[in-house]
Amino acid sequence: DCSGLVGYLFREVYGIDLPRTVSAMLKEGRGIGGKNYREGDLLFFKNSNRGPVDHVGIYLGDQQFIHASTSSGVIIDRLDDDFYRKRLITARRYLPR
């Protein structure tokens, strides 16, 4: 699932252990004002009526992010796509800069 992918990539690429669930990931990290996203920022989405957020992906740069879809597996999508733009709730930064 999406939180498993994000946790795995952060552990393997950055050596950082993240909380296991989307809601726990949302509670940590630093908030990002505006849309000043950087590579590695976590993007949180609301795709259903389950809680304040229910999906997470990692920003790659150039309006692209990687995430896991239950129907399509691991995919890269565009943040400026209407579907995701309308569902983006917030972003958190875990990487030091």
Short mmCIF file of N, CA and C in Angstrom, two decimals:
data_model
loop_
_atom_site.label_atom_id
_atom_site.label_comp_id
_atom_site.label_asym_id
_atom_site.label_seq_id
_atom_site.Cartn_x
_atom_site.Cartn_y
_atom_site.Cartn_z
N ASP A 1 0.83 -1.19 0.00
CA ASP A 1 0.00 0.00 0.00
C ASP A 1 0.87 1.26 0.00
N CYS A 2 0.26 2.42 -0.04
CA CYS A 2 1.00 3.68 -0.22
C CYS A 2 1.95 3.97 0.94
N SER A 3 1.51 3.76 2.19
CA SER A 3 2.40 4.05 3.32
C SER A 3 3.57 3.06 3.37
N GLY A 4 3.32 1.83 2.96
CA GLY A 4 4.40 0.84 2.91
C GLY A 4 5.47 1.22 1.90
N LEU A 5 5.04 1.69 0.73
CA LEU A 5 5.99 2.13 -0.30
C LEU A 5 6.80 3.32 0.20
N VAL A 6 6.13 4.31 0.76
CA VAL A 6 6.81 5.52 1.25
C VAL A 6 7.80 5.14 2.35
N GLY A 7 7.38 4.31 3.28
CA GLY A 7 8.28 3.88 4.36
C GLY A 7 9.48 3.14 3.82
N TYR A 8 9.26 2.24 2.87
CA TYR A 8 10.36 1.47 2.28
C TYR A 8 11.36 2.39 1.57
N LEU A 9 10.85 3.30 0.74
CA LEU A 9 11.75 4.19 0.00
C LEU A 9 12.54 5.10 0.93
N PHE A 10 11.91 5.62 1.96
CA PHE A 10 12.63 6.49 2.90
C PHE A 10 13.71 5.72 3.64
N ARG A 11 13.42 4.50 4.02
CA ARG A 11 14.41 3.66 4.71
C ARG A 11 15.58 3.33 3.78
N GLU A 12 15.28 2.93 2.55
CA GLU A 12 16.33 2.51 1.61
C GLU A 12 17.12 3.67 1.02
N VAL A 13 16.45 4.76 0.67
CA VAL A 13 17.11 5.88 -0.01
C VAL A 13 17.72 6.87 0.97
N TYR A 14 16.99 7.19 2.03
CA TYR A 14 17.43 8.25 2.95
C TYR A 14 17.86 7.74 4.31
N GLY A 15 17.66 6.46 4.60
CA GLY A 15 18.03 5.91 5.91
C GLY A 15 17.16 6.43 7.04
N ILE A 16 15.93 6.79 6.73
CA ILE A 16 15.01 7.35 7.73
C ILE A 16 13.84 6.39 7.91
N ASP A 17 13.56 6.04 9.17
CA ASP A 17 12.39 5.21 9.49
C ASP A 17 11.20 6.13 9.74
N LEU A 18 10.17 5.95 8.96
CA LEU A 18 8.95 6.74 9.10
C LEU A 18 7.90 5.96 9.90
N PRO A 19 6.92 6.66 10.45
CA PRO A 19 5.80 5.94 11.07
C PRO A 19 5.14 5.03 10.03
N ARG A 20 4.41 4.04 10.49
CA ARG A 20 3.87 3.01 9.60
C ARG A 20 2.63 3.43 8.83
N THR A 21 1.77 4.25 9.40
CA THR A 21 0.50 4.58 8.76
C THR A 21 0.49 6.00 8.19
N VAL A 22 -0.42 6.24 7.27
CA VAL A 22 -0.56 7.57 6.67
C VAL A 22 -0.89 8.60 7.75
N SER A 23 -1.82 8.28 8.64
CA SER A 23 -2.21 9.25 9.67
C SER A 23 -1.06 9.53 10.63
N ALA A 24 -0.23 8.54 10.94
CA ALA A 24 0.93 8.77 11.81
C ALA A 24 1.99 9.60 11.09
N MET A 25 2.18 9.38 9.79
CA MET A 25 3.13 10.18 9.00
C MET A 25 2.71 11.64 8.98
N LEU A 26 1.41 11.87 8.93
CA LEU A 26 0.88 13.22 8.87
C LEU A 26 1.19 14.02 10.14
N LYS A 27 1.33 13.34 11.27
CA LYS A 27 1.56 14.00 12.55
C LYS A 27 3.01 14.42 12.77
N GLU A 28 3.93 13.90 11.97
CA GLU A 28 5.34 14.21 12.16
C GLU A 28 5.88 15.00 10.98
N GLY A 29 7.17 15.26 10.98
CA GLY A 29 7.77 16.07 9.92
C GLY A 29 7.45 17.54 10.12
N ARG A 30 7.86 18.35 9.19
CA ARG A 30 7.61 19.80 9.25
C ARG A 30 6.60 20.18 8.18
N GLY A 31 5.67 21.05 8.54
CA GLY A 31 4.70 21.54 7.57
C GLY A 31 5.39 22.39 6.51
N ILE A 32 4.82 22.41 5.34
CA ILE A 32 5.38 23.17 4.22
C ILE A 32 4.38 24.24 3.83
N GLY A 33 4.80 25.50 3.91
CA GLY A 33 3.92 26.59 3.52
C GLY A 33 3.84 26.72 2.01
N GLY A 34 2.66 27.05 1.53
CA GLY A 34 2.49 27.22 0.09
C GLY A 34 2.71 25.94 -0.66
N LYS A 35 3.26 26.07 -1.84
CA LYS A 35 3.54 24.90 -2.68
C LYS A 35 5.02 24.82 -2.98
N ASN A 36 5.83 25.10 -1.99
CA ASN A 36 7.29 25.07 -2.13
C ASN A 36 7.81 23.67 -1.89
N TYR A 37 7.33 22.72 -2.68
CA TYR A 37 7.70 21.33 -2.49
C TYR A 37 9.12 21.08 -3.00
N ARG A 38 9.80 20.19 -2.28
CA ARG A 38 11.14 19.74 -2.67
C ARG A 38 11.13 18.23 -2.81
N GLU A 39 12.10 17.74 -3.54
CA GLU A 39 12.25 16.29 -3.69
C GLU A 39 12.26 15.64 -2.30
N GLY A 40 11.47 14.61 -2.15
CA GLY A 40 11.42 13.88 -0.88
C GLY A 40 10.30 14.32 0.05
N ASP A 41 9.62 15.42 -0.25
CA ASP A 41 8.50 15.84 0.59
C ASP A 41 7.36 14.84 0.45
N LEU A 42 6.65 14.61 1.55
CA LEU A 42 5.51 13.72 1.52
C LEU A 42 4.26 14.52 1.20
N LEU A 43 3.47 14.03 0.28
CA LEU A 43 2.23 14.67 -0.14
C LEU A 43 1.06 13.83 0.35
N PHE A 44 0.10 14.47 1.01
CA PHE A 44 -1.03 13.76 1.60
C PHE A 44 -2.32 14.12 0.87
N PHE A 45 -3.09 13.09 0.58
CA PHE A 45 -4.31 13.23 -0.21
C PHE A 45 -5.50 12.66 0.54
N LYS A 46 -6.68 13.15 0.19
CA LYS A 46 -7.94 12.59 0.68
C LYS A 46 -8.71 12.09 -0.53
N ASN A 47 -8.76 10.76 -0.67
CA ASN A 47 -9.43 10.14 -1.80
C ASN A 47 -10.77 9.53 -1.43
N SER A 48 -11.07 9.45 -0.12
CA SER A 48 -12.32 8.82 0.31
C SER A 48 -12.79 9.51 1.59
N ASN A 49 -13.75 8.91 2.25
CA ASN A 49 -14.28 9.46 3.49
C ASN A 49 -13.61 8.86 4.73
N ARG A 50 -12.45 8.24 4.55
CA ARG A 50 -11.75 7.61 5.67
C ARG A 50 -10.74 8.57 6.27
N GLY A 51 -11.11 9.28 7.31
CA GLY A 51 -10.19 10.15 8.04
C GLY A 51 -9.81 11.40 7.27
N PRO A 52 -8.94 12.23 7.88
CA PRO A 52 -8.55 13.50 7.24
C PRO A 52 -7.69 13.30 5.99
N VAL A 53 -6.88 12.25 5.97
CA VAL A 53 -6.11 11.88 4.78
C VAL A 53 -6.10 10.36 4.69
N ASP A 54 -5.92 9.85 3.46
CA ASP A 54 -5.91 8.39 3.31
C ASP A 54 -4.94 7.92 2.23
N HIS A 55 -4.10 8.82 1.76
CA HIS A 55 -3.14 8.44 0.72
C HIS A 55 -1.91 9.32 0.84
N VAL A 56 -0.73 8.74 0.56
CA VAL A 56 0.51 9.50 0.65
C VAL A 56 1.42 9.13 -0.52
N GLY A 57 2.17 10.10 -0.99
CA GLY A 57 3.16 9.90 -2.04
C GLY A 57 4.39 10.74 -1.75
N ILE A 58 5.43 10.56 -2.55
CA ILE A 58 6.68 11.30 -2.38
C ILE A 58 6.88 12.19 -3.60
N TYR A 59 7.10 13.47 -3.34
CA TYR A 59 7.34 14.42 -4.42
C TYR A 59 8.71 14.16 -5.04
N LEU A 60 8.76 14.10 -6.36
CA LEU A 60 9.99 13.83 -7.09
C LEU A 60 10.59 15.08 -7.74
N GLY A 61 9.82 16.14 -7.82
CA GLY A 61 10.24 17.35 -8.54
C GLY A 61 9.48 17.46 -9.85
N ASP A 62 9.49 18.64 -10.43
CA ASP A 62 8.85 18.89 -11.72
C ASP A 62 7.39 18.43 -11.75
N GLN A 63 6.67 18.69 -10.65
CA GLN A 63 5.24 18.35 -10.54
C GLN A 63 4.94 16.85 -10.60
N GLN A 64 5.94 16.01 -10.31
CA GLN A 64 5.73 14.56 -10.33
C GLN A 64 5.88 13.98 -8.94
N PHE A 65 5.11 12.91 -8.67
CA PHE A 65 5.24 12.20 -7.40
C PHE A 65 5.05 10.71 -7.63
N ILE A 66 5.65 9.92 -6.73
CA ILE A 66 5.54 8.47 -6.79
C ILE A 66 4.63 8.02 -5.66
N HIS A 67 3.81 7.03 -5.97
CA HIS A 67 2.90 6.49 -4.97
C HIS A 67 2.47 5.10 -5.38
N ALA A 68 1.77 4.42 -4.49
CA ALA A 68 1.27 3.08 -4.77
C ALA A 68 -0.24 3.13 -4.89
N SER A 69 -0.73 2.63 -5.99
CA SER A 69 -2.16 2.57 -6.25
C SER A 69 -2.61 1.12 -6.09
N THR A 70 -3.74 0.91 -5.45
CA THR A 70 -4.22 -0.46 -5.27
C THR A 70 -4.56 -1.12 -6.60
N SER A 71 -4.94 -0.32 -7.59
CA SER A 71 -5.31 -0.90 -8.88
C SER A 71 -4.15 -0.98 -9.87
N SER A 72 -3.16 -0.08 -9.74
CA SER A 72 -2.09 -0.01 -10.74
C SER A 72 -0.69 -0.29 -10.20
N GLY A 73 -0.54 -0.51 -8.91
CA GLY A 73 0.77 -0.74 -8.32
C GLY A 73 1.53 0.56 -8.13
N VAL A 74 2.86 0.50 -8.19
CA VAL A 74 3.69 1.69 -8.00
C VAL A 74 3.69 2.50 -9.30
N ILE A 75 3.34 3.77 -9.18
CA ILE A 75 3.24 4.63 -10.36
C ILE A 75 3.75 6.04 -10.06
N ILE A 76 4.07 6.74 -11.11
CA ILE A 76 4.44 8.15 -11.03
C ILE A 76 3.33 8.93 -11.73
N ASP A 77 2.80 9.92 -11.02
CA ASP A 77 1.74 10.77 -11.57
C ASP A 77 2.16 12.22 -11.46
N ARG A 78 1.37 13.06 -12.08
CA ARG A 78 1.61 14.51 -12.05
C ARG A 78 0.74 15.15 -10.99
N LEU A 79 1.35 15.98 -10.18
CA LEU A 79 0.64 16.68 -9.12
C LEU A 79 -0.32 17.71 -9.69
N ASP A 80 -0.05 18.21 -10.87
CA ASP A 80 -0.95 19.21 -11.47
C ASP A 80 -2.11 18.57 -12.24
N ASP A 81 -2.22 17.25 -12.23
CA ASP A 81 -3.38 16.56 -12.80
C ASP A 81 -4.60 16.92 -11.94
N ASP A 82 -5.73 17.22 -12.56
CA ASP A 82 -6.93 17.63 -11.83
C ASP A 82 -7.29 16.68 -10.69
N PHE A 83 -7.22 15.38 -10.95
CA PHE A 83 -7.61 14.39 -9.94
C PHE A 83 -6.81 14.59 -8.66
N TYR A 84 -5.49 14.69 -8.76
CA TYR A 84 -4.64 14.82 -7.58
C TYR A 84 -4.62 16.23 -7.03
N ARG A 85 -4.65 17.22 -7.88
CA ARG A 85 -4.65 18.61 -7.43
C ARG A 85 -5.84 18.89 -6.53
N LYS A 86 -7.00 18.35 -6.88
CA LYS A 86 -8.21 18.58 -6.08
C LYS A 86 -8.21 17.80 -4.77
N ARG A 87 -7.42 16.76 -4.67
CA ARG A 87 -7.42 15.91 -3.48
C ARG A 87 -6.23 16.13 -2.56
N LEU A 88 -5.26 16.93 -2.99
CA LEU A 88 -4.09 17.22 -2.15
C LEU A 88 -4.52 18.02 -0.93
N ILE A 89 -4.18 17.53 0.25
CA ILE A 89 -4.56 18.20 1.50
C ILE A 89 -3.40 19.00 2.07
N THR A 90 -2.22 18.39 2.16
CA THR A 90 -1.07 19.05 2.76
C THR A 90 0.21 18.31 2.38
N ALA A 91 1.33 18.86 2.80
CA ALA A 91 2.63 18.22 2.58
C ALA A 91 3.46 18.37 3.84
N ARG A 92 4.34 17.41 4.07
CA ARG A 92 5.23 17.42 5.24
C ARG A 92 6.65 17.15 4.76
N ARG A 93 7.61 17.76 5.44
CA ARG A 93 9.02 17.56 5.09
C ARG A 93 9.71 16.79 6.22
N TYR A 94 10.32 15.71 5.85
CA TYR A 94 11.06 14.88 6.79
C TYR A 94 12.57 15.00 6.61
N LEU A 95 12.99 15.43 5.42
CA LEU A 95 14.42 15.49 5.11
C LEU A 95 15.02 16.80 5.60
N PRO A 96 16.22 16.73 6.18
CA PRO A 96 16.88 17.97 6.58
C PRO A 96 17.32 18.75 5.35
N ARG A 97 17.23 20.05 5.41
CA ARG A 97 17.67 20.90 4.29
C ARG A 97 18.32 22.14 4.84
#
